[in-house]
Amino acid sequence: MPADTPCFEARNLTRAFGHGARRKVAVDDATFTIAEREIVSLVGQSGCGKSVLAKLLLRLEKPSSGELLYQGRPIAESGDPRAYWRHVQAVFQDPYAAFNQFFTIRAQLKACFRLFDQRPPEREMEDRIDQALLAVNLRPRELDGKYPFELSGGQMQRLLLARIFILRPRVLIADEPTSMVDACSRAGILEYLMKLKQELSMTIVFVTHDIGLAYYVSDRLFILHEGRIVEQGTPDDVTQRPTSPFTRQLLDDIPSVHRPWVTRA
Amino acid sequence: MKLLRHLLRSPGFVVGALLLLATLLLAFLPPLLLELDTSRRVGLAYVPPTAGRWLGTDHLGLDMFALLVSGLRSSLYVGFLAGIVATVLGTLIGVYGGYKGGWIDDVLTACTNLFLVIPSLIVLILLSGSLQEGRSLTLIALFIGCTTWTWSARAVRAQAASLRSRDHVALARINGYGTLGIVCLHILPYLLSYLFMVFILQTASGILTESVISMLGLGPYDTVSLGNLLNQAIRNEALSDGAWWAFFPPMVLITVIAFALYVLNTSMEGVFNPRLRK
Amino acid sequence: MAAILEVDDLRLHYLTRLGKRVQAVDGVSFQLQPGEILGIAGESGCGKTTLVSGLMGLLMPPLHLTSGAVRIAGRDILRLPPAEVRRSVLGRDIAMIPQGALNSLNPTRKVRDLATDVILAHDEGADRRAIQDRLRERFTRIGLEADAVLNAYPVQLPAGMKQRVVIGISTLLNPRIVIADEPSSALDVSSQKAVIQLLFNLLDEGIVSSMVFITHELPLLRHVAGRIAVMYAGQIVEIGTTEQVIFDGRQPYTRALMGSMLSAEPGQKSRKPVAIEGAPPNLGEPISGCRFAVRCPVAQSDCAQREQVLREVAGRHVRCHHAR
């Protein structure tokens, strides 16, 4: 693989649902590249197609048309996808919904070792889980025998991140990882994301509706509206010289501490 | 073990389990303790209950208690077997279609709808009618199961389709689980209490369907069932003769079985779900 | 001016099934003036949502009143029979916009029918035609496209619009006070803005008189509230004007809360948010001294012993004996 091969490359990528009159295009003719070790944010209002695009990158959805390459090779539609998921992993918006409520947390963390053809020995798996939990500031012994609903939202979100510390993938798709947690826990979650990025030199695709947050974390922003990427560029370019009215809208909607936002009559 | 302890703490489960246990005991215990003969005449027709003969006699002078016990066994057998067959078939087809989606789902849904519009009772009657001597209980139960799975398939499919897009299923996929693993570990547990309800209704409908077929004279050819008993009582003027012991006990038993299963179901919902448990 | 809502040393506790007592609200007092928006901020588990149940006069087991009062125009609603609260307080004196409002609409009925039900429930004899005119007039007045919205089923509306419809319906009876419990936290920034705009319209149009706005996003209150109360472990730890609390907080928790917020905006990249270490205390156990002491970055040796009271510091009230 040449050094400059991008991590992801999409050409005219389209994903539509339904047929005929009820056809709805969620991702419309997207063309972009994401470089290795880059943090790219997909920004837009709900329903703009950013989550479907994230699912395409995660190989959880198949493109309707167009091409999507990972490290220069098409994301295969058949064959064992586990190799892909060893490289490309995700954290989701609602950590309660992301864990199965019938199994203990520890059992579910252990399940990610399925991705390896040769599972490490029991002791090693337990050790790696413990270390990952410590890395996100959770005490391993306190989680023994616990079920998802027994923990707070912030703790659950950190568990999703612990999974990433166990798997150590090359790419992380983070789908609104801070929007369901308490505002005061957000800083913590972002800290762990940055720690992951530094430790593993990961590529991160960050999905968010908050352009301010995207500005804070990313190297590049893609602004999405109705399935299309309407603008892409560096955070400073996009936020200081927006070319799309949709970008301007997103910027106006942030509740800033420093300037007027909603005014009363 | 923990699950059992929680179950035993729920009053609904205890009531339902005790009732079901009582009907099972009634079905299987008396033949071990008493001499019950369902083919020997023990007196005149419609003799009211006495101390020695708890439920009197039927229109042929046979021992009603012996008939009831034997009929209960047959009905339970038919009901549970038909319920299992219909639930398993419906679940397999429904969950697979609902989880997979796409053309697989389309084909399975089309098949289900095709079976759904075939009037299953008529098919059953034709099937039973074409078999004279070989109409065993098992065969009738399998027939019932194979013609009534459709609505459980539809119900289960809808549930599975809504679970399919949940985040925990997505996480299971990127954890490397295949279709079988996801269905068994991440979809079926969420459907467990629902499947139990489906099973209960299929069992109850199995018992009722069997009695309808029996009434038409197309039931198991030499076995007594609760439906059979009801049907005999109606045909032989038990109602107008005031011989309540000929129809009331089978009716009560059918009701008790259905009630017991229903109470079991609602209480298990609260126990299988760890969130509701704690 | 007489306060429209008066909360007087309110204490509420939960009794768990094991007989344990959790003091979730522990001595909260404030007054709400006509025309005012009071913001209440704090982490999850600080007692915000329990306080809302108290303000609504709806105390259902396991939640119980320990002591104190909630007075609306002089009437203590916590000592009214529940049926009376439902009949004459809810919807008229006080209305709540719930956190999970997105799914609180019956999906099988049109918005028009849901709204009509609310009016009929309080005025059985109302003329159906008059109600329709009233609904159209009201929805237009608060800035919604009345005809499109009224004829839609809830599922046809996007999340942000659904929340605005919930607000429109819950204020149909012109309640004097609206309690908004995280009304916009589940929405994207654009819908959030529209929801706040709608709440302002309600006040400007004189449909509601005052509002209590509860959120875990302190920076949002900068634009919404005139005064802010910061809650921690069941108590108000600082209450003052928005300027005072947001830009010049004197209680260490207020400052830590502001510091933990990622109010990320283009051009403000330099300031790094600092998470507050640890978790709020377990209110099922007795706590002595300052409740924030164990997490406080500027705690001193006497903090853990000394019981804290609200006292006036620099024009606002602060629960910290070190605050200057």
Coordinates of N, CA and C in Angstrom, one line a residue, chain B residues 78 81-82 85-86 89 120 123-131 134-149 209 213 218:
Chain B
V78 N -52.2 -32.7 22.2 CA -52.5 -32.1 20.9 C -52.1 -30.6 21.0
L81 N -48.3 -29.9 21.4 CA -47.5 -30.3 20.2 C -47.8 -29.3 19.0
A82 N -49.1 -29.0 18.9 CA -49.5 -28.1 17.8 C -48.9 -26.7 18.1
V85 N -45.1 -26.8 17.3 CA -44.9 -26.8 15.9 C -45.2 -25.5 15.3
A86 N -46.3 -24.9 15.6 CA -46.7 -23.6 15.0 C -45.7 -22.5 15.5
L89 N -42.2 -23.1 13.8 CA -42.2 -22.8 12.4 C -42.4 -21.2 12.2
S120 N -57.5 -22.5 6.8 CA -56.8 -23.7 7.4 C -57.8 -24.7 7.9
V123 N -58.7 -27.0 5.1 CA -57.6 -27.9 4.8 C -57.5 -29.0 5.8
L124 N -57.7 -28.6 7.0 CA -57.6 -29.6 8.1 C -58.7 -30.7 7.9
I125 N -59.9 -30.2 7.6 CA -61.0 -31.1 7.5 C -60.8 -32.0 6.3
L126 N -60.3 -31.5 5.2 CA -60.0 -32.3 4.0 C -58.9 -33.3 4.3
L127 N -57.9 -32.8 5.0 CA -56.8 -33.7 5.4 C -57.3 -34.9 6.3
S128 N -58.0 -34.5 7.3 CA -58.5 -35.5 8.2 C -59.5 -36.5 7.5
G129 N -60.3 -35.9 6.7 CA -61.3 -36.7 6.0 C -60.7 -37.7 5.1
S130 N -59.6 -37.3 4.5 CA -59.0 -38.2 3.5 C -58.2 -39.4 4.2
L131 N -58.0 -39.2 5.5 CA -57.3 -40.3 6.2 C -58.4 -40.9 7.1
G134 N -55.8 -43.9 9.9 CA -54.5 -43.4 10.4 C -54.6 -42.1 11.2
R135 N -55.8 -41.6 11.5 CA -55.9 -40.3 12.2 C -55.5 -40.4 13.6
S136 N -54.2 -40.4 13.9 CA -53.7 -40.5 15.3 C -53.7 -39.0 15.8
L137 N -53.5 -39.0 17.2 CA -53.4 -37.7 17.8 C -52.3 -36.9 17.3
T138 N -51.1 -37.6 17.2 CA -49.9 -36.9 16.7 C -50.1 -36.3 15.3
L139 N -50.7 -37.0 14.5 CA -50.9 -36.5 13.1 C -51.8 -35.3 13.1
I140 N -52.9 -35.4 13.9 CA -53.8 -34.2 14.0 C -53.1 -33.0 14.5
A141 N -52.2 -33.2 15.5 CA -51.5 -32.1 16.1 C -50.6 -31.5 15.1
L142 N -49.9 -32.4 14.3 CA -48.9 -31.8 13.3 C -49.7 -31.1 12.3
F143 N -50.9 -31.6 11.9 CA -51.7 -30.9 10.9 C -52.0 -29.5 11.4
I144 N -52.5 -29.5 12.6 CA -52.9 -28.2 13.2 C -51.7 -27.2 13.2
G145 N -50.6 -27.7 13.7 CA -49.4 -26.9 13.8 C -49.0 -26.3 12.4
C146 N -49.1 -27.2 11.4 CA -48.6 -26.8 10.1 C -49.6 -25.8 9.4
T147 N -50.8 -25.7 9.9 CA -51.7 -24.8 9.2 C -51.9 -23.5 10.0
T148 N -51.5 -23.5 11.2 CA -51.8 -22.2 12.0 C -50.5 -21.4 12.3
W149 N -49.3 -21.8 11.7 CA -48.1 -21.0 12.1 C -48.1 -19.6 11.5
T209 N -59.1 -26.0 18.1 CA -59.2 -26.5 16.7 C -59.5 -28.0 16.7
I213 N -62.6 -30.1 15.1 CA -62.5 -31.2 14.1 C -63.2 -32.4 14.7
L218 N -64.2 -35.8 12.7 CA -63.0 -36.1 12.0 C -61.8 -36.0 12.9

